[in-house]
PDB file of C-alpha atoms and ligand atoms in Angstrom:
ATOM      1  CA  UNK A   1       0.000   0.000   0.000  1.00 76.00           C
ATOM      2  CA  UNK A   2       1.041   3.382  -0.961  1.00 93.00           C
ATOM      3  CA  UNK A   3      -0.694   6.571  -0.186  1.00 97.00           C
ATOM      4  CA  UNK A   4       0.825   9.091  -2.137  1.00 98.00           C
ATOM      5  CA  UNK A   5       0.795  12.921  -1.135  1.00 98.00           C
ATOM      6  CA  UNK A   6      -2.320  15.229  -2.426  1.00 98.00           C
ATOM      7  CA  UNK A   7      -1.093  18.422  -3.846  1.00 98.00           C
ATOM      8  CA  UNK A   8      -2.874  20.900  -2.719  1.00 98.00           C
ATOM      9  CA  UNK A   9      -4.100  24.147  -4.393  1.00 98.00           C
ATOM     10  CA  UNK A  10      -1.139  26.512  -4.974  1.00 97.00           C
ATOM     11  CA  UNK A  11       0.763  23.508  -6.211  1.00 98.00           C
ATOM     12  CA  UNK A  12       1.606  24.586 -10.002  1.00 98.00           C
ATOM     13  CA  UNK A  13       0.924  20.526 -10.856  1.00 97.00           C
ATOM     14  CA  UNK A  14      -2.676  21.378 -10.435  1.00 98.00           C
ATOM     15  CA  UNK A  15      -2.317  24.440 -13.246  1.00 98.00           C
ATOM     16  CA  UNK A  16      -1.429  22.671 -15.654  1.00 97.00           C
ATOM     17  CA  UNK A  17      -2.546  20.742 -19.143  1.00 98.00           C
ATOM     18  CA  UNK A  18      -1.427  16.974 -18.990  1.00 98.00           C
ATOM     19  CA  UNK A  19      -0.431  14.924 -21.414  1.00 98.00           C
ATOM     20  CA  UNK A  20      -1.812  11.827 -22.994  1.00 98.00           C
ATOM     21  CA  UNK A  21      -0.777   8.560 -21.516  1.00 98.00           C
ATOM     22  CA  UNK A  22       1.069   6.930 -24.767  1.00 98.00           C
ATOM     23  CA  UNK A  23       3.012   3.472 -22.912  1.00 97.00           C
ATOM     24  CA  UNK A  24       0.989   0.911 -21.044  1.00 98.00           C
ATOM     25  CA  UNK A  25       3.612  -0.384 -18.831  1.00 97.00           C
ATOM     26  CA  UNK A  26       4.303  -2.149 -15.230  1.00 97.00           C
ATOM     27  CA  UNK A  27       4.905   1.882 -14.281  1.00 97.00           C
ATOM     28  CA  UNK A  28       1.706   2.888 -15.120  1.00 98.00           C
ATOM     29  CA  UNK A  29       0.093  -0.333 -13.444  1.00 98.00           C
ATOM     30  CA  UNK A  30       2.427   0.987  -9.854  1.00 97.00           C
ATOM     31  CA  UNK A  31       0.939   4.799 -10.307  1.00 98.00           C
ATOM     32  CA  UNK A  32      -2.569   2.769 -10.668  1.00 98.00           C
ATOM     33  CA  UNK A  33      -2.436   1.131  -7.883  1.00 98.00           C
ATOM     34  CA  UNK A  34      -0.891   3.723  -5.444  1.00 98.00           C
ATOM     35  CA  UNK A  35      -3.556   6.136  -7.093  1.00 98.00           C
ATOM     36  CA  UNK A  36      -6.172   3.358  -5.947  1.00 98.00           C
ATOM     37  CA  UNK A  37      -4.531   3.085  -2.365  1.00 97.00           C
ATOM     38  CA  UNK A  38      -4.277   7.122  -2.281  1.00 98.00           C
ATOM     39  CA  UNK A  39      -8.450   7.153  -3.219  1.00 97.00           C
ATOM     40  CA  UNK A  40      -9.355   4.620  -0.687  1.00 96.00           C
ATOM     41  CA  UNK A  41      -7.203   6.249   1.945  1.00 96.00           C
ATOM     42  CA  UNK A  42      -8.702   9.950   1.584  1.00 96.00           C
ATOM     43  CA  UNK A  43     -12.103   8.769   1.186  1.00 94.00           C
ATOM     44  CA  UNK A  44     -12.905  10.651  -2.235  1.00 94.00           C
ATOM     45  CA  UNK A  45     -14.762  10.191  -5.140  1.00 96.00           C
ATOM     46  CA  UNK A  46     -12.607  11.077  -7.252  1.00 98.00           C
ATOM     47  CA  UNK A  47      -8.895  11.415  -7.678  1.00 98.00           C
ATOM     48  CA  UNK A  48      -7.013  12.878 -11.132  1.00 98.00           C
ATOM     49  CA  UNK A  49      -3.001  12.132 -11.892  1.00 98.00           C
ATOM     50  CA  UNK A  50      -2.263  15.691 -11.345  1.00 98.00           C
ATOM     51  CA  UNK A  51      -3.471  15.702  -8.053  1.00 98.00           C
ATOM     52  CA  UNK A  52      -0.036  13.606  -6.843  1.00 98.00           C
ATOM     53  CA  UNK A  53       1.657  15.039  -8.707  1.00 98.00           C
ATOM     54  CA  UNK A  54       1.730  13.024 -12.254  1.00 98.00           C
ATOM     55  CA  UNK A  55       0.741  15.239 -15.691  1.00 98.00           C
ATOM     56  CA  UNK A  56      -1.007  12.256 -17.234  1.00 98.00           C
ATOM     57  CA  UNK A  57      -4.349  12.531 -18.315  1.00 98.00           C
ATOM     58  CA  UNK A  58      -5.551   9.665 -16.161  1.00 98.00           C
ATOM     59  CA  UNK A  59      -8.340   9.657 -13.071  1.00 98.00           C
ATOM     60  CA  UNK A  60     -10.184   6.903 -11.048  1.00 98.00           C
ATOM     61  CA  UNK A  61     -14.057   7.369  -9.742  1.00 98.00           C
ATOM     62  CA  UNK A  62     -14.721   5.305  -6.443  1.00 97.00           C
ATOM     63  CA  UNK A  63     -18.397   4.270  -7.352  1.00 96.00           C
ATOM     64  CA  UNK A  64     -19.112   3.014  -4.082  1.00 94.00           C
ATOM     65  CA  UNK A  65     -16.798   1.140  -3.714  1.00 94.00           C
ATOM     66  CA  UNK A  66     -16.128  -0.303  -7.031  1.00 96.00           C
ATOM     67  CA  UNK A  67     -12.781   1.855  -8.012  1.00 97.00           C
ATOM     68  CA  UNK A  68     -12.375   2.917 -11.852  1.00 98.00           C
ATOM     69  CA  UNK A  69      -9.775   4.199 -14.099  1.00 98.00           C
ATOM     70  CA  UNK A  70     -10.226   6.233 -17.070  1.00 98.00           C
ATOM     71  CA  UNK A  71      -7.221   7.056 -19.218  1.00 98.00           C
ATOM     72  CA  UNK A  72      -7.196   9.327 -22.161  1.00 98.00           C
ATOM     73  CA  UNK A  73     -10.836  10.432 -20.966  1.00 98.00           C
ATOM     74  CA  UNK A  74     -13.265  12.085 -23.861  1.00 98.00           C
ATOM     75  CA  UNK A  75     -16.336  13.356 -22.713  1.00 98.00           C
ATOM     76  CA  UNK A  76     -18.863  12.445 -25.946  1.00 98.00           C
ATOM     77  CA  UNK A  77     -22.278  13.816 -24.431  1.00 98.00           C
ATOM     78  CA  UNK A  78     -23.756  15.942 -21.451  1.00 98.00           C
ATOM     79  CA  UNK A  79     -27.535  16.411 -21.124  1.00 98.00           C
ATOM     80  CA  UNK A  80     -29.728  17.947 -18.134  1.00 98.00           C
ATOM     81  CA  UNK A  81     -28.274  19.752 -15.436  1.00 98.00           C
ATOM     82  CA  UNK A  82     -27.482  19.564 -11.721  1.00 98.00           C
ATOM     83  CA  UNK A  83     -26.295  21.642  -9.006  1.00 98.00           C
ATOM     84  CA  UNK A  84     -24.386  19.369  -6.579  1.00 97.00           C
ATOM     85  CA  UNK A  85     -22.263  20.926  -3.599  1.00 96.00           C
ATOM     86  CA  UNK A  86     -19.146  19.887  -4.913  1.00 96.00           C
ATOM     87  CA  UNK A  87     -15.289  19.882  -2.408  1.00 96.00           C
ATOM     88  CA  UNK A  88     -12.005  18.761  -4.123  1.00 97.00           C
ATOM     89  CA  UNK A  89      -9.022  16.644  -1.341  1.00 97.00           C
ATOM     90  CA  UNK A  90      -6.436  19.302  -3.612  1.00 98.00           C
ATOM     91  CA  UNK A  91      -8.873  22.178  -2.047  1.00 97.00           C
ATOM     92  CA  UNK A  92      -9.711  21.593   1.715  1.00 95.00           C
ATOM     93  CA  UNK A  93     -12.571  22.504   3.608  1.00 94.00           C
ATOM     94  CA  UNK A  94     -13.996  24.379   0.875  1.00 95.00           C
ATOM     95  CA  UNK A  95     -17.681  23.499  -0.738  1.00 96.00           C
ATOM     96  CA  UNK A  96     -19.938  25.408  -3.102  1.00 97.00           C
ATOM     97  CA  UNK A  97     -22.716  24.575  -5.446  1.00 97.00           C
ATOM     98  CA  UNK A  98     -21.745  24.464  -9.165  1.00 98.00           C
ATOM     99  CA  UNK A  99     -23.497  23.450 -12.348  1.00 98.00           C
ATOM    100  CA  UNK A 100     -23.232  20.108 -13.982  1.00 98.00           C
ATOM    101  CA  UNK A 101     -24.580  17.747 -16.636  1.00 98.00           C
ATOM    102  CA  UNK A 102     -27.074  15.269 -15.024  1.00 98.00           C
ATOM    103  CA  UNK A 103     -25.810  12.507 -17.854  1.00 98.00           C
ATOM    104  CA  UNK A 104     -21.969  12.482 -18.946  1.00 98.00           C
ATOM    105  CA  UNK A 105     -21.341   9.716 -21.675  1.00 98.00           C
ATOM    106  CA  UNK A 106     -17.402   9.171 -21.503  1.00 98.00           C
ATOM    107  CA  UNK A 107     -14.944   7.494 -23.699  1.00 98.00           C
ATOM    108  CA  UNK A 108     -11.761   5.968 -22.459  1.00 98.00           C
ATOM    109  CA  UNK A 109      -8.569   3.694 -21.760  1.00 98.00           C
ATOM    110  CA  UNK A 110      -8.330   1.149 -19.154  1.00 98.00           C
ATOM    111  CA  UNK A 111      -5.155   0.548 -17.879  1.00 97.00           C
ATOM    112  CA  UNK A 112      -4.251  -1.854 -20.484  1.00 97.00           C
ATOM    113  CA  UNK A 113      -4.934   0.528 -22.981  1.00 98.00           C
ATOM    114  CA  UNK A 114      -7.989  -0.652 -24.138  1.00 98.00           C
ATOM    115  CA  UNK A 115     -10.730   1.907 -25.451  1.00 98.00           C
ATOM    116  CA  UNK A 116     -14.496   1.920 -23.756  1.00 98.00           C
ATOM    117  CA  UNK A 117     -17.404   4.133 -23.409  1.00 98.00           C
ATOM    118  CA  UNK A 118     -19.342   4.282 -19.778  1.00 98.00           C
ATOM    119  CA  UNK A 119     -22.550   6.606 -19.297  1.00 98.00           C
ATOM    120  CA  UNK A 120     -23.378   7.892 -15.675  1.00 98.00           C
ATOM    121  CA  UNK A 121     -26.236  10.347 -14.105  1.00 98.00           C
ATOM    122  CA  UNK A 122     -25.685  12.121 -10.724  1.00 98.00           C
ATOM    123  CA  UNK A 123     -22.693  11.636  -8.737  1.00 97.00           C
ATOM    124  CA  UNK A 124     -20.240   9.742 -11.115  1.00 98.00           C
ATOM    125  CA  UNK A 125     -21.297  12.222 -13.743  1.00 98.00           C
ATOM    126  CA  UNK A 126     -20.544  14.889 -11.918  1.00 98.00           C
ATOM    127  CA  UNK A 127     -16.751  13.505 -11.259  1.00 98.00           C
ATOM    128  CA  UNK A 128     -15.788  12.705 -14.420  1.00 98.00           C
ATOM    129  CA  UNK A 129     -16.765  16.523 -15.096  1.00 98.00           C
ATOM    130  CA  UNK A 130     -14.819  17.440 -12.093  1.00 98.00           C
ATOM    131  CA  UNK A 131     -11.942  15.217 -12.804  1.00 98.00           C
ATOM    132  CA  UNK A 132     -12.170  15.759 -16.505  1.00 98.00           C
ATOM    133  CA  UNK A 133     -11.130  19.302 -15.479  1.00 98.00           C
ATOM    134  CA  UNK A 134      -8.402  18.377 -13.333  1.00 98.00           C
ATOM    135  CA  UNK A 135      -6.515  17.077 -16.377  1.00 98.00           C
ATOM    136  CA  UNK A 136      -6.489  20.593 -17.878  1.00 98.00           C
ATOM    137  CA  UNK A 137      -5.307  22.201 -14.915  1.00 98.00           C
ATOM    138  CA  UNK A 138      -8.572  23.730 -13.339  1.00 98.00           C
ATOM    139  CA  UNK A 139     -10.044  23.549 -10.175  1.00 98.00           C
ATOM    140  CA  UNK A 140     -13.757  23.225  -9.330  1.00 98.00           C
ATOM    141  CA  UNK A 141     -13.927  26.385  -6.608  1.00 96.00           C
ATOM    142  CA  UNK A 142     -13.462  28.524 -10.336  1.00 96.00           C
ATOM    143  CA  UNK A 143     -16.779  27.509 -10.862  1.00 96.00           C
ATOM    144  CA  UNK A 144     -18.850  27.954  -8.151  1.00 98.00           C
ATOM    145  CA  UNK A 145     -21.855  29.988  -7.762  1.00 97.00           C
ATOM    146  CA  UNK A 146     -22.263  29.970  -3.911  1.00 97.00           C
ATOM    147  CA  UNK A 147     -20.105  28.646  -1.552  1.00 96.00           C
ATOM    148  CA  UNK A 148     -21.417  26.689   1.396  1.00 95.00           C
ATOM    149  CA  UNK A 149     -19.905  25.615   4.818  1.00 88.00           C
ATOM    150  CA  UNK A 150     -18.269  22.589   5.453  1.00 77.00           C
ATOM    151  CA  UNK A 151     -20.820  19.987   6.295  1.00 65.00           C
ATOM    152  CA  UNK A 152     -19.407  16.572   5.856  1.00 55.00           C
ATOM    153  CA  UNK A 153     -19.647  16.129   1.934  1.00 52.00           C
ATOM    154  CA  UNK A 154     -17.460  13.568   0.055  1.00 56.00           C
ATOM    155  CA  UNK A 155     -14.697  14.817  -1.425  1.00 55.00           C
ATOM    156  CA  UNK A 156     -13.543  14.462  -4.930  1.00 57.00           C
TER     157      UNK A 156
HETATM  158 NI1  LIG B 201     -10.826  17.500  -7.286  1.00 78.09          NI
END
């Protein structure tokens, strides 16, 4: 198990546009898994490559406890809207409301570089939005309408 450090906001990793993940290696399967241990141990939703550190366009979703990766994410559709309060473990203790598709239909890798296409509503669509923008270097707290207090919401 290895829990690897959060950058938090300030961090210039978090700024910044990553690349494509081009080799599907034994390396890639380590940062995988110490991504997965790093999710489990913060308790998020969601956690994107930059966010310890790695410029890869990469992020897992922790769908109740079944733990995804998505490499090379697209995002082919939104429809409908939502307004979750969303937090971010690269932006503690603060929450806001923001708006997001209620339906995200995503295309992507899985760690052995094999392409699929997933559809979610609610939650999981709202991280792969939020994750989706981690991998272009921007933060959810740029889009929120009206921050809230802390109150115990997951973290993404
Ligand atoms: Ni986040």
């Amino acid at each position: 198990m290895a829990v690897l450090e959060i950058r938090k906001k300030g961090d210039e990793c978090l700024t910044k546009k990553c690349h494509a993940v081009t080799v599907f290696d034994r390396r890639l399967k380590l940062l995988l898994r110490d991504m997965r241990d790093t999710l489990i141990d913060s308790n998020g939703v969601g956690l994107a490559a930059p966010q310890v550190g790695i410029l890869r366009r990469i992020f897992l979703v922790n769908d109740d406890g079944d733990i995804r990766v998505y490499i090379n994410p697209q995002i082919l559709e939104r429809k409908g809207e939502q307004h979750p309060v969303e937090g971010c473990l690269s932006v503690p203790n603060v929450f806001g409301k923001v708006v997001r598709p209620m339906y995200v239909k995503i295309a992507a890798l899985d760690e052995n570089g094999e392409p699929f296409e997933e559809e979610a509503e609610g939650l999981i669509a709202e991280c792969f939005e939020h994750e989706y923008e981690h991998l272009d270097g921007h933060l959810f707290d740029e889009k929120v309408y009206e921050f809230v207090e802390p109150d115990g919401e997951d973290d993404e």
